[in-house]
Amino acid sequence: MVVHQRTKADPQDELASRLRLLQELSGRGVRALARDTGLSSSSLSRYLSGQSVPPWPVVIELCRLVKRDPRPLRPLWDRATNPLPAPPKASRQVQPPSPPAGAPRPPRNDLPRDAPDFTGREAQLAAVLAAVRSSRVVAVDGMAGVGKTCLAVHAAHRLADEYPDAQLYLDLHGFTDGREPLDPDPALRALLAALDVPSEKIPQEGGLEPLAACWRSELAARRAVVVLDNVAGADQVRPLLPGAGDSVALITSRNRLVGLEDVPPVSLDVLTPQEGAELLARASGDAGPDGRLARDPESAAEVLRRCGHLPLALRLAGARLRHRPGWTVGILVERMAEGASEFDTAFAMSVRQLDRAERRLFRLLGLLSGSSFDEYVAAALADVPLRNARAMLEDLLDAHLVQQPSAGRYTLHDLVHQHARRAAAEQDSPAEREQALNRVLDYYVYAAAAADAAMPYVSGSRAASAGRPPAELPRFTDKHAALYWYVTEYTNLMGAFEVAVATGADAHVCELPRFMRAFFARRCGTTHLNVLFERSLAAAQRLGDPWQLAEAHSDLGFARYNAGRMAEAGAAYEAAAPLVSQAGDTRSEADLIMRRGHLRWDEGYVEEPLGLFRLAGKLYSDAGCPMGAAHATADEAWAMLQLGRHEEAARLAREVLDTAHADPDWPAVLTARITLGMAITHERPDEAAEHLHRALEIAREDGHKHNEAWCLNCLGVALRQMGRYEEALASHRQAFALLDELFEEHWKIHFLNGYAETCRLAGLPEEALRLHRQALELAPKVGNRHKEALAHEGIAAVLDETDPAAAAEHRAAARAIHEELEPGA
């Protein structure tokens, strides 16, 4: 093996030198500086010594601490991360500028850090790379701790340049003690989310195959490398494999995946004695003829034997030796002999070097079932201040008992996790373990409530009340920070929900989904939300608390309504109404009345929804909730617009926009701008277009595709009314292009008749007839009689010239529906 030495002019060394100057300016030692930047001290030491190049955000954070501009360091960082041949003397090398604020995010790369001490495995690495290039998928199998993940991640890093669109990593938890393997459905959703695929493009119904097809379609358009780690069996991973296209997948499993007939396997055995000795020397920092290992070869051989030549155990043993310069190798062997196996010996030996509080935290971490966790979860689990938890995690990281796959996130290797879990069962009482898990459940409910408070919503969710609030919570500066937290913690939130169900923590089961409604509206669709609220209702029934039961019925009705299940939504609201009255909570009563107003409007009623919106606005005002009151006013304005009362609609919409708290991200502002724009289309078309385009910008910036389609459709109607038919058709088509990506067909009922009318006036009668008939077929399925009547009227308008008799029949059907909905109107 040829070792390339860096010269003094090497950009990596130059960058490290500049970083050491920043450390000197900070006046902090390595540990203090690492703590203040959220890094491990070992990682920071590597950056300062030039052993590895830090991620660019780390450089920014170091500059921020000493109030220095990081931009001058960017060209040097670029050269260190992407070394280029020196240019000819006659030319000047121009470094690319830093990405401007607001630029698209770089391709996703969530591969764990490549092992700096990767040793041996030349033949296996070559086999993996050859299999990827010939078959695009490879399965690495072998026993626990043999280095499967390390090899797959190392190969993925080698392949990253060839697959620049994304480098993804997903732990399928096929062998994680205390939790079930990750099912293909949530695994696919996690992978699609990692590719930033909008939720409305992700199938919500139809089972696993549509979801897998969506994933294969997304991969086919990219050159991506995907590591699927800890696979339990072929059935678990088969739906996750790429189809057509160039993307590749690397699988690891403790089992040979014989069910994947077309996937070439690469089986790993333990390291050879030479490789094991080399890894131990590198991990201990004690290589060379004069080192401790060389001076006591018999003890070194015993360490290798006790570690079973397994890379994980060797790294743990080497780390202990590296951090104990006063130890001989013989002392290391004596400490290892106190354990029961090479794994437990190595882990227990590492744990014994910790203080009492750190040992307790390590044991309690074994109770967690999620993929990764942050310092807030650790603080809640151990019931210690955040800064204490951060310091203890640093020590656990240095001891190789936890891993840090990304800044601020921690995880435990499966074998370490098993050891911690067993240690907790042996050393902590059942009551202590139960209390620790309850604190984690409390944390997730209150953290979700804090994130929900940063999301624009109808009137905001009520404060959390389940359990006890943790001492410290993350701070969410805006909805983007909240959404990022939800995405990062999604599997943990769902895991906490399942733990709450399993342990009978019914108050947590009631509240956690309630604080995730805004997130689900933007990222997860309605199917899963319905399931969660069904279980919340069962928990509320067990509690017997009238207010919780009222909220659970109302929330389930909300989920049913958003899924187009109108009759079930009405039944849930009816069940909630007496309970809300019994609870005497004005705010909850207003929420329920608003929801009933939306439902009744979609069922085709007119006067009743108007009265409900007005009553909700009064109740919100009485409850001291001005944002709720204004939202009710915005909905009233929209209803007025649909009734043709344009002046009243415009007046009410302006009232909403003139309120002092009219945050542009707030949903009522979107409704008011759309309403006002459509209400003044004839009198002030330029102002109308401005309001409608601004509403569209708000919807797009919010990432809410349903609202974006709504805005596009309304813009199409307004442009049609201005006589700009081609632009109107283009806007409608954009709306339906978005709707075709959604898997909630009921949403189309709101837009079909408007699109059809534009087609009729633009001289496309056959297209208009097709769309009206589609609305006529869909409306009864979702229980929207008003849209059914409008479809009859639209068909009549199209048929007036070609089939007057049929047109008259459709008009009669429309009148009958109107009379049924509003007798005497």
Short mmCIF file of N, CA and C in Angstrom, two decimals, residues 101-228:
data_model
loop_
_atom_site.label_atom_id
_atom_site.label_comp_id
_atom_site.label_asym_id
_atom_site.label_seq_id
_atom_site.Cartn_x
_atom_site.Cartn_y
_atom_site.Cartn_z
N ALA A 101 -27.63 32.77 -0.49
CA ALA A 101 -28.73 32.46 0.42
C ALA A 101 -29.96 32.09 -0.39
N GLY A 102 -30.66 31.05 0.06
CA GLY A 102 -31.86 30.62 -0.62
C GLY A 102 -31.63 29.70 -1.80
N ALA A 103 -30.35 29.37 -2.10
CA ALA A 103 -30.06 28.48 -3.22
C ALA A 103 -30.58 27.08 -2.91
N PRO A 104 -30.84 26.24 -3.94
CA PRO A 104 -31.32 24.88 -3.70
C PRO A 104 -30.34 24.11 -2.83
N ARG A 105 -30.88 23.23 -1.99
CA ARG A 105 -30.02 22.45 -1.11
C ARG A 105 -29.18 21.48 -1.93
N PRO A 106 -27.96 21.20 -1.45
CA PRO A 106 -27.12 20.24 -2.17
C PRO A 106 -27.74 18.85 -2.10
N PRO A 107 -27.28 17.93 -2.95
CA PRO A 107 -27.83 16.57 -2.91
C PRO A 107 -27.69 15.96 -1.53
N ARG A 108 -28.67 15.13 -1.17
CA ARG A 108 -28.70 14.53 0.16
C ARG A 108 -27.53 13.56 0.32
N ASN A 109 -26.80 13.69 1.42
CA ASN A 109 -25.75 12.75 1.76
C ASN A 109 -25.83 12.49 3.26
N ASP A 110 -26.43 11.38 3.63
CA ASP A 110 -26.50 11.04 5.05
C ASP A 110 -25.76 9.74 5.36
N LEU A 111 -24.72 9.47 4.55
CA LEU A 111 -23.87 8.33 4.88
C LEU A 111 -23.16 8.58 6.20
N PRO A 112 -23.05 7.57 7.05
CA PRO A 112 -22.21 7.73 8.24
C PRO A 112 -20.77 8.03 7.83
N ARG A 113 -20.01 8.56 8.78
CA ARG A 113 -18.62 8.90 8.50
C ARG A 113 -17.83 7.64 8.13
N ASP A 114 -16.99 7.78 7.12
CA ASP A 114 -16.14 6.66 6.73
C ASP A 114 -15.12 6.39 7.84
N ALA A 115 -14.88 5.12 8.14
CA ALA A 115 -13.96 4.75 9.23
C ALA A 115 -12.54 5.19 8.88
N PRO A 116 -11.91 6.04 9.70
CA PRO A 116 -10.55 6.48 9.39
C PRO A 116 -9.53 5.35 9.53
N ASP A 117 -9.89 4.30 10.27
CA ASP A 117 -8.93 3.20 10.46
C ASP A 117 -9.36 1.95 9.69
N PHE A 118 -10.09 2.15 8.59
CA PHE A 118 -10.52 1.00 7.77
C PHE A 118 -9.28 0.18 7.40
N THR A 119 -9.36 -1.11 7.70
CA THR A 119 -8.17 -1.96 7.59
C THR A 119 -8.51 -3.23 6.80
N GLY A 120 -7.60 -3.60 5.90
CA GLY A 120 -7.76 -4.85 5.17
C GLY A 120 -8.97 -4.82 4.25
N ARG A 121 -9.56 -5.98 4.05
CA ARG A 121 -10.77 -6.16 3.26
C ARG A 121 -10.57 -5.78 1.79
N GLU A 122 -9.33 -5.81 1.28
CA GLU A 122 -9.12 -5.40 -0.11
C GLU A 122 -9.93 -6.28 -1.07
N ALA A 123 -9.90 -7.58 -0.86
CA ALA A 123 -10.60 -8.49 -1.77
C ALA A 123 -12.11 -8.30 -1.67
N GLN A 124 -12.60 -8.16 -0.43
CA GLN A 124 -14.04 -7.99 -0.25
C GLN A 124 -14.52 -6.65 -0.82
N LEU A 125 -13.72 -5.59 -0.62
CA LEU A 125 -14.07 -4.28 -1.17
C LEU A 125 -14.12 -4.35 -2.69
N ALA A 126 -13.13 -5.00 -3.28
CA ALA A 126 -13.12 -5.14 -4.74
C ALA A 126 -14.34 -5.92 -5.21
N ALA A 127 -14.73 -6.95 -4.44
CA ALA A 127 -15.90 -7.74 -4.83
C ALA A 127 -17.18 -6.92 -4.74
N VAL A 128 -17.29 -6.09 -3.71
CA VAL A 128 -18.47 -5.23 -3.56
C VAL A 128 -18.56 -4.26 -4.72
N LEU A 129 -17.46 -3.58 -5.04
CA LEU A 129 -17.47 -2.60 -6.12
C LEU A 129 -17.75 -3.26 -7.47
N ALA A 130 -17.19 -4.45 -7.68
CA ALA A 130 -17.44 -5.15 -8.94
C ALA A 130 -18.91 -5.57 -9.05
N ALA A 131 -19.48 -6.04 -7.93
CA ALA A 131 -20.88 -6.45 -7.95
C ALA A 131 -21.80 -5.27 -8.21
N VAL A 132 -21.48 -4.11 -7.63
CA VAL A 132 -22.29 -2.91 -7.84
C VAL A 132 -22.26 -2.52 -9.32
N ARG A 133 -21.09 -2.57 -9.92
CA ARG A 133 -20.97 -2.11 -11.30
C ARG A 133 -21.60 -3.11 -12.29
N SER A 134 -21.69 -4.36 -11.90
CA SER A 134 -22.26 -5.34 -12.82
C SER A 134 -23.75 -5.55 -12.57
N SER A 135 -24.16 -5.55 -11.30
CA SER A 135 -25.55 -5.88 -10.96
C SER A 135 -26.31 -4.73 -10.32
N ARG A 136 -25.63 -3.67 -9.95
CA ARG A 136 -26.21 -2.47 -9.30
C ARG A 136 -26.71 -2.72 -7.89
N VAL A 137 -26.71 -3.96 -7.42
CA VAL A 137 -27.10 -4.28 -6.04
C VAL A 137 -26.14 -5.34 -5.53
N VAL A 138 -25.74 -5.22 -4.25
CA VAL A 138 -24.89 -6.22 -3.63
C VAL A 138 -25.35 -6.41 -2.20
N ALA A 139 -25.25 -7.64 -1.70
CA ALA A 139 -25.64 -7.95 -0.32
C ALA A 139 -24.41 -8.42 0.44
N VAL A 140 -24.05 -7.67 1.49
CA VAL A 140 -22.91 -8.02 2.34
C VAL A 140 -23.46 -8.71 3.58
N ASP A 141 -23.06 -9.97 3.82
CA ASP A 141 -23.57 -10.67 4.99
C ASP A 141 -22.41 -11.15 5.85
N GLY A 142 -22.73 -11.46 7.10
CA GLY A 142 -21.74 -11.92 8.05
C GLY A 142 -22.26 -11.79 9.46
N MET A 143 -21.50 -12.30 10.42
CA MET A 143 -21.96 -12.30 11.81
C MET A 143 -21.91 -10.90 12.40
N ALA A 144 -22.51 -10.76 13.57
CA ALA A 144 -22.55 -9.47 14.25
C ALA A 144 -21.14 -8.98 14.55
N GLY A 145 -20.90 -7.71 14.29
CA GLY A 145 -19.63 -7.09 14.62
C GLY A 145 -18.51 -7.37 13.66
N VAL A 146 -18.80 -8.04 12.53
CA VAL A 146 -17.74 -8.45 11.61
C VAL A 146 -17.32 -7.31 10.67
N GLY A 147 -18.07 -6.23 10.68
CA GLY A 147 -17.67 -5.07 9.87
C GLY A 147 -18.47 -4.91 8.59
N LYS A 148 -19.70 -5.44 8.54
CA LYS A 148 -20.52 -5.33 7.33
C LYS A 148 -20.85 -3.88 7.02
N THR A 149 -21.34 -3.17 8.04
CA THR A 149 -21.72 -1.77 7.83
C THR A 149 -20.50 -0.95 7.46
N CYS A 150 -19.40 -1.19 8.14
CA CYS A 150 -18.17 -0.44 7.87
C CYS A 150 -17.74 -0.61 6.41
N LEU A 151 -17.80 -1.85 5.90
CA LEU A 151 -17.41 -2.11 4.52
C LEU A 151 -18.39 -1.45 3.55
N ALA A 152 -19.70 -1.58 3.82
CA ALA A 152 -20.69 -1.01 2.92
C ALA A 152 -20.58 0.52 2.87
N VAL A 153 -20.40 1.14 4.03
CA VAL A 153 -20.28 2.60 4.08
C VAL A 153 -18.99 3.04 3.38
N HIS A 154 -17.90 2.31 3.61
CA HIS A 154 -16.63 2.64 2.96
C HIS A 154 -16.78 2.55 1.43
N ALA A 155 -17.44 1.49 0.96
CA ALA A 155 -17.66 1.36 -0.48
C ALA A 155 -18.56 2.47 -1.00
N ALA A 156 -19.58 2.84 -0.23
CA ALA A 156 -20.48 3.91 -0.67
C ALA A 156 -19.74 5.23 -0.80
N HIS A 157 -18.84 5.51 0.14
CA HIS A 157 -18.02 6.72 0.02
C HIS A 157 -17.16 6.67 -1.24
N ARG A 158 -16.64 5.49 -1.56
CA ARG A 158 -15.83 5.35 -2.77
C ARG A 158 -16.67 5.60 -4.02
N LEU A 159 -17.96 5.26 -3.95
CA LEU A 159 -18.84 5.39 -5.11
C LEU A 159 -19.51 6.75 -5.21
N ALA A 160 -19.35 7.59 -4.20
CA ALA A 160 -20.13 8.84 -4.13
C ALA A 160 -19.95 9.71 -5.35
N ASP A 161 -18.73 9.83 -5.85
CA ASP A 161 -18.49 10.70 -7.01
C ASP A 161 -19.19 10.18 -8.26
N GLU A 162 -19.34 8.86 -8.38
CA GLU A 162 -20.00 8.29 -9.54
C GLU A 162 -21.52 8.40 -9.44
N TYR A 163 -22.02 8.61 -8.22
CA TYR A 163 -23.47 8.69 -7.99
C TYR A 163 -23.77 9.98 -7.22
N PRO A 164 -23.69 11.11 -7.92
CA PRO A 164 -23.69 12.40 -7.22
C PRO A 164 -25.06 12.91 -6.79
N ASP A 165 -26.16 12.28 -7.25
CA ASP A 165 -27.47 12.87 -6.98
C ASP A 165 -27.93 12.65 -5.54
N ALA A 166 -27.49 11.59 -4.90
CA ALA A 166 -27.85 11.35 -3.49
C ALA A 166 -27.04 10.18 -2.97
N GLN A 167 -26.68 10.26 -1.69
CA GLN A 167 -26.04 9.14 -0.99
C GLN A 167 -26.84 8.91 0.29
N LEU A 168 -27.64 7.86 0.28
CA LEU A 168 -28.61 7.63 1.35
C LEU A 168 -28.20 6.45 2.22
N TYR A 169 -28.61 6.52 3.48
CA TYR A 169 -28.35 5.43 4.43
C TYR A 169 -29.62 5.21 5.24
N LEU A 170 -30.03 3.96 5.39
CA LEU A 170 -31.21 3.64 6.21
C LEU A 170 -30.94 2.38 6.99
N ASP A 171 -31.12 2.46 8.31
CA ASP A 171 -30.99 1.29 9.20
C ASP A 171 -32.36 0.63 9.29
N LEU A 172 -32.46 -0.63 8.83
CA LEU A 172 -33.74 -1.34 8.84
C LEU A 172 -33.96 -2.12 10.14
N HIS A 173 -33.04 -2.06 11.07
CA HIS A 173 -33.21 -2.61 12.42
C HIS A 173 -33.64 -4.07 12.40
N GLY A 174 -33.05 -4.85 11.49
CA GLY A 174 -33.40 -6.26 11.45
C GLY A 174 -32.97 -7.04 12.66
N PHE A 175 -32.01 -6.50 13.44
CA PHE A 175 -31.48 -7.24 14.58
C PHE A 175 -31.31 -6.33 15.79
N THR A 176 -32.15 -5.32 15.90
CA THR A 176 -32.06 -4.39 17.02
C THR A 176 -32.86 -4.93 18.19
N ASP A 177 -32.20 -5.13 19.31
CA ASP A 177 -32.86 -5.67 20.50
C ASP A 177 -33.93 -4.69 20.98
N GLY A 178 -35.14 -5.20 21.23
CA GLY A 178 -36.17 -4.37 21.81
C GLY A 178 -37.06 -3.67 20.82
N ARG A 179 -36.87 -3.88 19.51
CA ARG A 179 -37.77 -3.27 18.54
C ARG A 179 -37.93 -4.18 17.35
N GLU A 180 -39.08 -4.05 16.71
CA GLU A 180 -39.36 -4.85 15.53
C GLU A 180 -38.58 -4.30 14.33
N PRO A 181 -38.23 -5.18 13.37
CA PRO A 181 -37.60 -4.67 12.14
C PRO A 181 -38.50 -3.65 11.45
N LEU A 182 -37.88 -2.68 10.80
CA LEU A 182 -38.62 -1.63 10.11
C LEU A 182 -39.36 -2.23 8.92
N ASP A 183 -40.67 -2.03 8.87
CA ASP A 183 -41.46 -2.55 7.77
C ASP A 183 -41.13 -1.81 6.48
N PRO A 184 -41.34 -2.45 5.32
CA PRO A 184 -41.05 -1.77 4.05
C PRO A 184 -41.82 -0.47 3.86
N ASP A 185 -43.08 -0.39 4.35
CA ASP A 185 -43.86 0.83 4.15
C ASP A 185 -43.20 2.05 4.77
N PRO A 186 -42.94 2.07 6.11
CA PRO A 186 -42.26 3.25 6.66
C PRO A 186 -40.84 3.43 6.13
N ALA A 187 -40.18 2.31 5.76
CA ALA A 187 -38.84 2.45 5.19
C ALA A 187 -38.88 3.20 3.88
N LEU A 188 -39.84 2.85 3.02
CA LEU A 188 -39.97 3.56 1.74
C LEU A 188 -40.32 5.02 1.95
N ARG A 189 -41.18 5.30 2.90
CA ARG A 189 -41.55 6.70 3.15
C ARG A 189 -40.35 7.50 3.66
N ALA A 190 -39.52 6.87 4.49
CA ALA A 190 -38.33 7.56 4.98
C ALA A 190 -37.36 7.84 3.83
N LEU A 191 -37.20 6.87 2.93
CA LEU A 191 -36.29 7.06 1.80
C LEU A 191 -36.81 8.12 0.84
N LEU A 192 -38.11 8.11 0.58
CA LEU A 192 -38.69 9.13 -0.30
C LEU A 192 -38.57 10.51 0.32
N ALA A 193 -38.76 10.60 1.64
CA ALA A 193 -38.59 11.89 2.31
C ALA A 193 -37.14 12.36 2.21
N ALA A 194 -36.19 11.42 2.29
CA ALA A 194 -34.78 11.80 2.18
C ALA A 194 -34.46 12.38 0.80
N LEU A 195 -35.21 11.95 -0.22
CA LEU A 195 -35.04 12.51 -1.55
C LEU A 195 -35.86 13.77 -1.76
N ASP A 196 -36.52 14.27 -0.67
CA ASP A 196 -37.36 15.47 -0.74
C ASP A 196 -38.52 15.29 -1.71
N VAL A 197 -39.03 14.05 -1.82
CA VAL A 197 -40.21 13.83 -2.65
C VAL A 197 -41.43 14.36 -1.90
N PRO A 198 -42.21 15.26 -2.47
CA PRO A 198 -43.38 15.81 -1.76
C PRO A 198 -44.35 14.71 -1.38
N SER A 199 -44.98 14.87 -0.23
CA SER A 199 -45.87 13.81 0.26
C SER A 199 -47.01 13.55 -0.69
N GLU A 200 -47.45 14.59 -1.42
CA GLU A 200 -48.58 14.39 -2.32
C GLU A 200 -48.23 13.52 -3.52
N LYS A 201 -46.94 13.29 -3.78
CA LYS A 201 -46.54 12.36 -4.83
C LYS A 201 -46.40 10.94 -4.30
N ILE A 202 -46.47 10.81 -2.96
CA ILE A 202 -46.27 9.50 -2.32
C ILE A 202 -47.62 8.85 -2.10
N PRO A 203 -47.86 7.66 -2.65
CA PRO A 203 -49.17 7.01 -2.48
C PRO A 203 -49.53 6.82 -1.01
N GLN A 204 -50.77 7.13 -0.68
CA GLN A 204 -51.26 6.95 0.68
C GLN A 204 -52.13 5.71 0.81
N GLU A 205 -52.58 5.17 -0.32
CA GLU A 205 -53.46 4.02 -0.30
C GLU A 205 -52.97 3.02 -1.36
N GLY A 206 -53.54 1.84 -1.31
CA GLY A 206 -53.24 0.84 -2.34
C GLY A 206 -52.21 -0.18 -1.93
N GLY A 207 -51.69 -0.09 -0.71
CA GLY A 207 -50.73 -1.08 -0.26
C GLY A 207 -49.29 -0.72 -0.60
N LEU A 208 -48.45 -1.74 -0.57
CA LEU A 208 -47.01 -1.53 -0.67
C LEU A 208 -46.54 -1.27 -2.10
N GLU A 209 -47.15 -1.91 -3.08
CA GLU A 209 -46.61 -1.85 -4.44
C GLU A 209 -46.62 -0.44 -5.04
N PRO A 210 -47.71 0.34 -4.88
CA PRO A 210 -47.65 1.72 -5.41
C PRO A 210 -46.53 2.54 -4.76
N LEU A 211 -46.30 2.29 -3.47
CA LEU A 211 -45.24 3.01 -2.77
C LEU A 211 -43.87 2.60 -3.32
N ALA A 212 -43.66 1.29 -3.52
CA ALA A 212 -42.40 0.82 -4.08
C ALA A 212 -42.21 1.32 -5.51
N ALA A 213 -43.29 1.37 -6.27
CA ALA A 213 -43.20 1.89 -7.65
C ALA A 213 -42.80 3.35 -7.65
N CYS A 214 -43.34 4.11 -6.72
CA CYS A 214 -42.97 5.54 -6.60
C CYS A 214 -41.48 5.67 -6.29
N TRP A 215 -40.97 4.84 -5.38
CA TRP A 215 -39.56 4.86 -5.02
C TRP A 215 -38.68 4.49 -6.23
N ARG A 216 -39.07 3.43 -6.95
CA ARG A 216 -38.29 3.04 -8.12
C ARG A 216 -38.29 4.13 -9.19
N SER A 217 -39.44 4.78 -9.34
CA SER A 217 -39.53 5.86 -10.32
C SER A 217 -38.61 7.02 -9.96
N GLU A 218 -38.56 7.37 -8.69
CA GLU A 218 -37.69 8.47 -8.26
C GLU A 218 -36.22 8.11 -8.46
N LEU A 219 -35.86 6.86 -8.13
CA LEU A 219 -34.47 6.44 -8.30
C LEU A 219 -34.07 6.39 -9.77
N ALA A 220 -35.03 6.04 -10.63
CA ALA A 220 -34.71 5.89 -12.05
C ALA A 220 -34.25 7.20 -12.67
N ALA A 221 -34.67 8.31 -12.08
CA ALA A 221 -34.30 9.62 -12.63
C ALA A 221 -33.03 10.17 -12.00
N ARG A 222 -32.38 9.38 -11.16
CA ARG A 222 -31.21 9.86 -10.44
C ARG A 222 -30.06 8.86 -10.55
N ARG A 223 -28.88 9.34 -10.22
CA ARG A 223 -27.73 8.47 -9.97
C ARG A 223 -27.46 8.55 -8.47
N ALA A 224 -27.97 7.59 -7.74
CA ALA A 224 -27.88 7.61 -6.29
C ALA A 224 -27.30 6.30 -5.79
N VAL A 225 -26.63 6.37 -4.62
CA VAL A 225 -26.15 5.17 -3.95
C VAL A 225 -26.89 5.08 -2.62
N VAL A 226 -27.45 3.90 -2.33
CA VAL A 226 -28.28 3.70 -1.15
C VAL A 226 -27.71 2.55 -0.33
N VAL A 227 -27.46 2.80 0.95
CA VAL A 227 -27.01 1.75 1.86
C VAL A 227 -28.21 1.33 2.72
N LEU A 228 -28.60 0.07 2.62
CA LEU A 228 -29.71 -0.49 3.40
C LEU A 228 -29.10 -1.43 4.44
#
